[in-house]
């Protein structure tokens, strides 16, 4: 046992013990201070008497006024920590059981025996259950080995209670009491006993690379300092959006817009808003369209009145108030009818029966080259006269009809009548008559006006007629 003290201290410092309220931030803890050993519990035969003189320090406690224990532990999760401890003491007070017929406990000196203990302990912290950040009660369970003097030694089953008072996140005052149940039945050889500890506990092992007070394991931005409430991430512009997620870290903005500002509150960030001071539409790059006509204000000549883009955002005018817009009104200064393109109703002048008779008298004298749709030279003045009469009735419509005699086959006669009627129509169009006013049709030999048995009759049947269309 001569060198056990040195061995024990080396093991204790290197191996470590159960500490106090460690956590995942600072998983390691070391405690050191003084300890006291009390054999009173072993001397009492009744449980009620074992703790009767619990605080009889001057009478029952073995104590050396020096650094006498060291504990180092590691947090393993769910409020549990595990470690080993080592302690030294000097046994100069051994509590003896009362002699028969007496209830007095006597104390003797076993010879200032050296005391050594090495233990492994599991500790459970109740700190989170009582919702305290200062007071930390603990429960302990473990086992160890004890040496007293040069020959007495035995294993022990240990259980105890502890209490720590944390001055800050790293330093605490710790007191605890542990009951050591000896596996040695000979009390004089190795009694069960109490061991009390008082000292300081230091937590360590946490990493905070950026020095912002948020441990790296909880720090979303471990390389950049930031406030605790933002999990260690910076928010330069103080807009509630972390710099790492902020598209505009130097300008305070909105969470919904990725931390970028939107001065006019139109949902478009300033950097993408062509009109950042005035609320507008996304379709117009953030510029407004006050009257909602699809023409943005900067291009709208009538920003308060809806109008088409073709008219620069202004409504089309209707000068004569006839319901037909000027752009569609062929008579914009005179009220008219929509059916007449905005012009007043025109009374259509129709040719009289006398006029129609005169037209057809002219038509009877139209001469064609034999078997052809080409005109004989003397016919052109007649055709021009017909054109001049038609011009006097600009809204009237006419049908030009061609007829033949029965000479030749029916098919050829039909074709010839079609071509001659068309030839007259085309001449009139070329001489100023609107094509929309004219139509032509051939009837061949189907509508004779005289007998085809005589030369005179066949001459009459070869004719062109002009009909007024309703």
Coordinates of C-alpha atoms in Angstrom, one line a residue:
X1 CA 0.0 0.0 0.0
X2 CA 3.0 2.3 0.3
X3 CA 2.7 3.6 -3.3
X4 CA -1.1 3.3 -3.6
X5 CA -1.7 7.0 -2.9
X6 CA 0.4 8.1 -5.9
X7 CA -1.2 5.4 -8.1
X8 CA -4.7 6.4 -7.0
X9 CA -4.2 10.2 -7.7
X10 CA -2.8 9.4 -11.2
X11 CA -5.7 7.1 -12.0
X12 CA -8.3 9.6 -10.7
X13 CA -6.9 12.5 -12.6
X14 CA -6.6 10.6 -15.9
X15 CA -9.7 8.4 -15.7
X16 CA -12.2 10.9 -14.2
X17 CA -15.4 10.8 -12.1
X18 CA -19.1 11.6 -11.9
X19 CA -19.5 15.3 -11.9
X20 CA -22.7 17.4 -11.8
X21 CA -25.3 18.7 -14.3
X22 CA -23.3 18.2 -17.4
X23 CA -25.0 18.5 -20.7
X24 CA -24.3 17.9 -24.4
X25 CA -22.8 21.4 -24.7
X26 CA -20.1 20.8 -22.0
X27 CA -20.1 17.0 -21.7
X28 CA -17.1 16.8 -19.4
X29 CA -16.9 17.8 -15.7
X30 CA -14.2 17.7 -13.0
X31 CA -14.8 18.1 -9.3
X32 CA -12.3 18.3 -6.5
X33 CA -12.4 19.2 -2.8
X34 CA -12.5 17.5 0.6
X35 CA -14.2 14.3 1.8
X36 CA -15.1 12.8 5.2
X37 CA -15.7 9.1 6.2
X38 CA -18.2 8.1 8.9
X39 CA -18.6 4.5 10.1
X40 CA -21.6 5.3 12.3
X41 CA -24.1 3.6 10.0
X42 CA -22.2 0.3 10.4
X43 CA -22.1 0.5 14.2
X44 CA -25.9 1.0 14.5
X45 CA -28.1 -2.1 14.5
X46 CA -31.3 -0.2 13.6
X47 CA -31.8 1.7 10.5
X48 CA -33.4 4.6 12.5
X49 CA -30.1 4.9 14.4
X50 CA -27.8 4.7 11.5
X51 CA -28.4 8.3 10.5
X52 CA -29.1 9.7 14.0
X53 CA -25.7 11.4 14.4
X54 CA -25.4 12.3 10.7
X55 CA -23.9 15.7 11.3
X56 CA -21.7 14.8 14.3
X57 CA -18.6 15.9 12.3
X58 CA -16.3 16.5 15.2
X59 CA -17.3 13.2 16.9
X60 CA -17.7 10.7 14.0
X61 CA -16.2 12.1 10.8
X62 CA -12.7 11.2 9.6
X63 CA -11.4 14.3 7.8
X64 CA -8.2 15.7 6.5
X65 CA -8.0 19.5 5.8
X66 CA -6.6 19.2 2.3
X67 CA -7.5 18.3 -1.3
X68 CA -8.7 14.7 -0.9
X69 CA -10.9 13.7 -3.8
X70 CA -11.1 14.2 -7.5
X71 CA -14.0 13.4 -9.8
X72 CA -14.2 13.5 -13.6
X73 CA -17.3 12.5 -15.6
X74 CA -18.8 12.5 -19.0
X75 CA -22.4 13.3 -20.0
X76 CA -24.0 10.4 -21.8
X77 CA -27.5 11.8 -22.5
X78 CA -31.0 12.0 -21.1
X79 CA -29.7 13.6 -17.8
X80 CA -27.3 10.7 -17.2
X81 CA -23.5 11.0 -16.7
X82 CA -20.9 8.4 -16.0
X83 CA -17.4 8.4 -14.5
X84 CA -15.0 7.3 -11.8
X85 CA -13.8 9.0 -8.7
X86 CA -10.9 8.6 -6.3
X87 CA -10.5 9.8 -2.8
X88 CA -8.0 9.6 0.1
X89 CA -8.5 10.0 3.9
X90 CA -7.1 9.0 7.3
X91 CA -9.1 6.8 9.6
X92 CA -8.6 8.1 13.1
X93 CA -12.3 7.8 14.3
X94 CA -13.9 4.4 14.3
X95 CA -17.5 4.3 15.7
X96 CA -18.1 1.2 17.9
X97 CA -21.4 -0.4 18.6
X98 CA -22.8 0.0 22.1
X99 CA -21.9 -2.7 24.6
X100 CA -24.6 -4.9 26.0
X101 CA -26.9 -3.0 28.4
X102 CA -25.8 0.4 27.0
X103 CA -27.0 2.7 24.2
X104 CA -23.8 4.7 24.0
X105 CA -21.7 4.6 20.9
X106 CA -18.0 5.0 21.5
X107 CA -15.3 6.2 19.1
X108 CA -11.8 4.7 19.0
X109 CA -8.7 5.3 16.9
X110 CA -7.9 2.3 14.7
X111 CA -4.4 3.6 14.3
X112 CA -4.6 6.5 11.9
X113 CA -5.0 4.1 9.0
X114 CA -4.7 5.4 5.4
X115 CA -8.0 5.3 3.5
X116 CA -8.3 4.9 -0.3
X117 CA -11.4 4.5 -2.5
X118 CA -11.8 4.2 -6.3
X119 CA -15.4 4.1 -7.7
X120 CA -17.4 4.0 -10.8
X121 CA -20.8 5.8 -10.7
X122 CA -23.8 6.5 -12.8
X123 CA -25.5 9.8 -11.9
X124 CA -28.9 11.2 -12.8
X125 CA -29.6 14.9 -12.7
X126 CA -33.0 16.2 -11.5
X127 CA -32.2 19.7 -12.6
X128 CA -34.5 19.8 -15.6
X129 CA -37.4 18.2 -13.7
X130 CA -37.5 21.0 -11.2
X131 CA -37.0 23.6 -14.0
X132 CA -34.1 25.3 -12.3
X133 CA -30.9 26.7 -13.8
X134 CA -29.1 27.0 -10.4
X135 CA -30.1 24.1 -8.1
X136 CA -29.1 20.7 -9.3
X137 CA -30.2 17.6 -7.2
X138 CA -28.7 14.3 -8.2
X139 CA -29.2 10.6 -7.6
X140 CA -26.1 8.3 -7.7
X141 CA -25.6 4.6 -8.0
X142 CA -22.4 2.6 -8.5
X143 CA -19.7 0.4 -7.1
X144 CA -16.1 0.6 -6.0
X145 CA -13.3 -0.7 -4.0
X146 CA -12.0 0.6 -0.6
X147 CA -8.6 0.1 1.1
X148 CA -8.0 0.8 4.8
X149 CA -4.6 0.4 6.1
X150 CA -2.2 -2.1 4.6
X151 CA -4.5 -5.2 4.7
X152 CA -8.1 -4.3 4.9
X153 CA -9.9 -4.0 1.5
X154 CA -13.3 -4.9 0.0
X155 CA -15.7 -4.0 -2.8
X156 CA -18.7 -1.8 -2.1
X157 CA -22.1 -1.1 -3.6
X158 CA -22.7 2.6 -3.5
X159 CA -25.8 4.9 -3.5
X160 CA -26.1 8.5 -2.7
X161 CA -27.6 12.0 -3.1
X162 CA -25.9 15.2 -4.2
X163 CA -26.7 18.8 -4.6
X164 CA -24.9 21.4 -6.7
X165 CA -25.4 25.2 -6.8
X166 CA -24.3 26.6 -10.2
X167 CA -22.7 30.0 -10.1
X168 CA -22.7 30.2 -13.9
X169 CA -22.7 27.8 -16.8
X170 CA -19.3 26.4 -15.8
X171 CA -18.7 26.5 -12.1
X172 CA -20.7 25.0 -9.2
X173 CA -20.4 24.3 -5.5
X174 CA -21.1 20.6 -5.0
X175 CA -22.0 18.6 -1.8
X176 CA -22.9 14.9 -1.7
X177 CA -23.2 11.9 0.6
X178 CA -22.7 8.3 -0.5
X179 CA -23.5 5.2 1.4
X180 CA -21.0 2.5 0.8
X181 CA -22.3 -1.0 1.5
X182 CA -19.3 -3.4 2.2
X183 CA -19.4 -6.9 0.8
X184 CA -17.1 -7.9 3.7
X185 CA -19.2 -9.4 6.5
X186 CA -16.6 -8.9 9.2
X187 CA -17.3 -5.3 10.3
X188 CA -14.0 -5.0 12.1
X189 CA -12.3 -5.8 8.8
X190 CA -14.2 -3.5 6.4
X191 CA -17.4 -1.8 7.7
X192 CA -20.1 -0.3 5.6
X193 CA -19.8 3.5 5.9
X194 CA -20.9 7.0 4.7
X195 CA -18.6 9.2 2.7
X196 CA -19.3 12.9 2.3
X197 CA -17.9 15.3 -0.3
X198 CA -17.7 19.0 -0.7
X199 CA -15.9 20.9 -3.4
X200 CA -16.1 22.7 -6.7
X201 CA -17.2 21.4 -10.1
X202 CA -16.1 22.7 -13.4
X203 CA -17.8 21.8 -16.7
X204 CA -15.8 21.9 -20.0
X205 CA -15.5 20.3 -23.4
X206 CA -17.9 22.4 -25.3
X207 CA -16.8 24.0 -28.6
X208 CA -17.7 27.5 -29.8
X209 CA -15.5 28.3 -32.7
X210 CA -16.9 31.7 -33.5
X211 CA -17.1 32.8 -29.8
X212 CA -20.7 33.9 -30.0
X213 CA -21.8 32.0 -26.9
X214 CA -23.6 29.4 -28.9
X215 CA -22.0 26.0 -28.8
X216 CA -21.1 24.5 -32.2
X217 CA -23.4 21.6 -31.9
X218 CA -26.3 24.1 -31.5
X219 CA -24.9 26.8 -33.8
X220 CA -26.4 26.8 -37.2
X221 CA -23.5 29.1 -38.3
X222 CA -20.5 27.8 -36.3
X223 CA -18.0 29.8 -38.3
X224 CA -19.8 33.2 -38.0
X225 CA -20.8 34.8 -34.7
X226 CA -24.5 35.5 -34.2
X227 CA -27.0 35.9 -31.4
X228 CA -28.3 33.0 -29.3
X229 CA -31.9 33.7 -30.2
X230 CA -31.0 33.1 -33.9
X231 CA -29.1 29.9 -33.1
X232 CA -25.7 31.6 -33.6
X233 CA -26.4 33.0 -37.1
X234 CA -26.0 36.7 -37.9
X235 CA -28.8 38.9 -39.1
X236 CA -26.9 42.0 -40.2
X237 CA -29.9 44.1 -41.3
X238 CA -32.0 43.0 -38.2
X239 CA -35.0 42.0 -40.4
X240 CA -35.4 38.6 -38.8
X241 CA -34.0 36.7 -41.8
X242 CA -30.6 35.1 -41.2
X243 CA -27.8 36.3 -43.4
X244 CA -27.3 32.8 -44.8
X245 CA -31.0 32.9 -46.0
X246 CA -31.1 36.6 -46.7
X247 CA -31.0 37.6 -50.4
X248 CA -30.4 41.2 -49.3
X249 CA -28.4 40.9 -46.1
X250 CA -27.4 44.6 -46.0
X251 CA -31.0 45.9 -46.3
X252 CA -33.9 45.2 -43.9
X253 CA -36.7 43.4 -45.8
X254 CA -39.5 40.9 -45.5
X255 CA -39.3 37.3 -44.6
X256 CA -41.8 36.4 -47.4
X257 CA -39.5 38.1 -49.9
X258 CA -36.3 36.4 -48.8
X259 CA -35.2 39.3 -46.6
X260 CA -35.3 41.9 -49.4
X261 CA -37.1 45.3 -49.1
X262 CA -40.4 46.2 -50.9
X263 CA -40.9 49.9 -50.3
X264 CA -44.2 50.2 -52.1
X265 CA -45.5 46.9 -50.6
X266 CA -46.6 45.6 -54.0
X267 CA -45.0 42.2 -53.5
X268 CA -42.0 42.9 -55.8
X269 CA -38.6 43.5 -54.2
X270 CA -37.0 46.9 -54.9
X271 CA -34.2 45.5 -57.0
X272 CA -36.7 44.0 -59.4
X273 CA -39.2 46.8 -59.2
X274 CA -39.1 49.4 -62.1
X275 CA -41.3 51.7 -59.9
X276 CA -40.1 50.9 -56.3
X277 CA -41.8 54.0 -54.8
X278 CA -45.3 53.3 -56.3
X279 CA -47.2 50.0 -55.9
X280 CA -47.7 48.3 -59.2
X281 CA -48.3 45.0 -61.0
X282 CA -45.8 42.2 -61.5
X283 CA -46.8 42.1 -65.2
X284 CA -45.5 45.6 -65.6
X285 CA -42.3 45.2 -63.6
X286 CA -43.9 46.7 -60.5
X287 CA -45.3 49.8 -62.2
X288 CA -48.9 50.8 -61.7
X289 CA -51.9 50.7 -64.0
X290 CA -54.4 52.9 -62.2
X291 CA -57.4 52.4 -64.4
X292 CA -56.7 48.7 -64.9
X293 CA -56.9 48.8 -68.7
X294 CA -53.7 46.9 -69.3
X295 CA -51.7 50.0 -70.1
X296 CA -49.2 51.0 -67.4
X297 CA -49.5 54.6 -66.2
X298 CA -46.2 55.7 -67.7
X299 CA -47.5 54.9 -71.2
X300 CA -51.2 55.7 -70.5
X301 CA -52.4 59.1 -71.8
X302 CA -55.6 58.6 -69.8
X303 CA -54.5 57.0 -66.5
X304 CA -57.9 57.4 -64.8
X305 CA -60.1 56.1 -67.7
X306 CA -59.9 52.7 -69.3
X307 CA -58.9 52.6 -72.9
X308 CA -57.2 50.3 -75.4
X309 CA -53.5 50.0 -75.9
X310 CA -53.9 51.0 -79.5
X311 CA -55.2 54.4 -78.4
X312 CA -52.5 54.8 -75.7
X313 CA -54.8 53.8 -72.9
X314 CA -57.6 56.3 -73.8
X315 CA -61.1 55.4 -74.8
X316 CA -62.0 55.8 -78.5
X317 CA -63.9 59.0 -79.3
X318 CA -67.5 59.1 -80.6
X319 CA -67.7 62.7 -81.8
X320 CA -71.2 62.6 -83.2
X321 CA -72.5 60.5 -80.2
X322 CA -74.1 58.0 -82.5
X323 CA -72.7 54.9 -80.7
X324 CA -70.2 54.2 -83.5
X325 CA -66.6 55.0 -82.5
X326 CA -64.8 57.5 -84.6
X327 CA -62.3 54.8 -85.7
X328 CA -65.2 52.8 -87.2
X329 CA -67.4 55.8 -88.2
X330 CA -67.3 56.7 -91.9
X331 CA -69.3 59.8 -91.0
X332 CA -67.7 60.8 -87.6
X333 CA -69.2 64.3 -87.5
X334 CA -72.8 63.3 -88.4
X335 CA -75.0 60.9 -86.4
X336 CA -75.7 57.8 -88.2
X337 CA -76.6 54.1 -87.9
X338 CA -74.3 51.3 -86.9
X339 CA -75.7 49.3 -89.7
X340 CA -74.6 52.0 -92.1
X341 CA -71.0 52.4 -90.6
X342 CA -72.1 55.5 -88.6
X343 CA -73.6 57.3 -91.5
X344 CA -77.2 58.5 -91.8
X345 CA -79.6 56.3 -93.6
X346 CA -79.5 57.0 -97.4
X347 CA -82.7 56.7 -99.4
X348 CA -81.7 54.4 -102.2
X349 CA -82.7 55.9 -105.6
X350 CA -84.1 53.2 -107.9
X351 CA -84.5 53.5 -111.6
X352 CA -88.0 53.9 -112.8
X353 CA -89.7 51.6 -115.3
X354 CA -89.0 54.2 -118.0
X355 CA -85.3 54.1 -117.1
X356 CA -85.3 50.3 -117.1
X357 CA -87.1 50.3 -120.5
X358 CA -84.5 52.7 -121.9
X359 CA -81.6 50.5 -120.5
X360 CA -83.0 47.4 -122.2
X361 CA -83.6 49.3 -125.5
X362 CA -79.9 50.0 -125.5
X363 CA -79.2 46.4 -124.5
X364 CA -81.1 45.0 -127.5
X365 CA -78.7 46.8 -129.8
X366 CA -75.5 45.2 -128.3
X367 CA -73.9 43.3 -131.1
X368 CA -71.4 40.4 -130.7
X369 CA -69.2 38.8 -133.3
X370 CA -70.8 35.7 -134.6
X371 CA -70.5 32.7 -132.2
X372 CA -68.3 34.8 -129.9
X373 CA -68.5 36.9 -126.7
X374 CA -66.5 39.8 -128.3
X375 CA -68.3 43.1 -129.2
X376 CA -68.7 44.5 -132.6
X377 CA -67.1 48.0 -132.9
X378 CA -70.4 49.9 -133.2
X379 CA -71.5 48.5 -129.8
X380 CA -69.1 50.4 -127.6
X381 CA -71.0 53.7 -127.5
X382 CA -74.1 51.8 -126.6
X383 CA -72.3 50.1 -123.6
X384 CA -70.9 53.5 -122.4
X385 CA -74.4 54.9 -122.5
X386 CA -75.6 52.0 -120.3
X387 CA -72.7 52.7 -117.9
X388 CA -73.6 56.3 -117.6
X389 CA -77.2 55.5 -116.8
X390 CA -76.1 53.0 -114.0
X391 CA -73.9 55.7 -112.5
X392 CA -77.0 57.8 -111.9
X393 CA -78.2 55.1 -109.4
X394 CA -75.1 54.4 -107.3
X395 CA -76.8 52.2 -104.8
X396 CA -78.9 50.1 -107.2
X397 CA -77.9 46.6 -108.2
X398 CA -78.4 45.0 -111.6
X399 CA -78.3 41.6 -113.2
X400 CA -76.9 41.2 -116.7
X401 CA -78.6 38.3 -118.5
X402 CA -77.5 36.7 -121.8
X403 CA -79.8 34.7 -124.2
X404 CA -79.3 32.9 -127.6
X405 CA -81.4 31.3 -130.3
X406 CA -81.6 27.6 -130.8
X407 CA -79.0 27.3 -133.5
X408 CA -76.3 24.9 -132.4
X409 CA -76.4 22.5 -129.5
X410 CA -77.8 23.4 -126.0
X411 CA -74.5 23.2 -124.3
X412 CA -72.7 25.5 -126.6
X413 CA -75.6 28.0 -126.4
X414 CA -75.5 28.0 -122.6
X415 CA -71.8 28.6 -122.6
X416 CA -72.1 31.4 -125.1
X417 CA -74.9 33.2 -123.2
X418 CA -72.8 33.0 -120.0
X419 CA -69.8 34.5 -121.7
X420 CA -71.7 37.3 -123.4
X421 CA -73.5 38.4 -120.1
X422 CA -70.1 38.3 -118.3
X423 CA -68.5 40.4 -121.1
X424 CA -71.1 43.2 -120.6
X425 CA -70.6 43.1 -116.9
X426 CA -66.8 43.3 -117.2
X427 CA -67.1 46.3 -119.6
X428 CA -69.3 48.2 -117.1
X429 CA -66.9 47.5 -114.2
X430 CA -64.0 48.8 -116.3
X431 CA -66.0 51.9 -116.9
X432 CA -66.7 52.9 -113.3
X433 CA -69.5 50.6 -112.0
X434 CA -68.8 49.0 -108.6
X435 CA -68.5 45.2 -109.1
X436 CA -70.6 44.6 -106.0
X437 CA -73.5 46.2 -107.8
X438 CA -73.4 43.8 -110.8
X439 CA -74.0 40.1 -111.4
X440 CA -74.2 38.1 -114.7
X441 CA -76.0 34.9 -115.8
X442 CA -76.6 33.1 -119.1
X443 CA -79.9 31.3 -120.0
X444 CA -78.9 29.9 -123.3
X445 CA -81.9 29.2 -125.6
X446 CA -84.3 28.5 -122.7
X447 CA -86.1 31.9 -122.6
X448 CA -86.9 32.9 -126.2
X449 CA -89.0 36.0 -126.8
X450 CA -90.0 35.1 -130.4
X451 CA -90.1 32.0 -132.7
X452 CA -86.8 30.5 -133.6
X453 CA -88.3 29.4 -137.0
X454 CA -87.8 32.7 -138.6
X455 CA -84.7 34.8 -139.1
X456 CA -86.4 37.8 -137.4
X457 CA -87.4 35.7 -134.4
X458 CA -84.0 34.2 -133.9
X459 CA -82.4 37.7 -134.1
X460 CA -84.7 38.9 -131.3
X461 CA -83.9 35.8 -129.2
X462 CA -80.1 36.7 -129.4
X463 CA -80.1 39.5 -126.8
X464 CA -78.8 40.9 -123.5
X465 CA -81.2 42.1 -120.9
X466 CA -80.6 44.4 -117.8
X467 CA -82.7 43.5 -114.7
X468 CA -83.1 45.6 -111.5
X469 CA -82.3 43.5 -108.4
X470 CA -84.4 44.1 -105.2

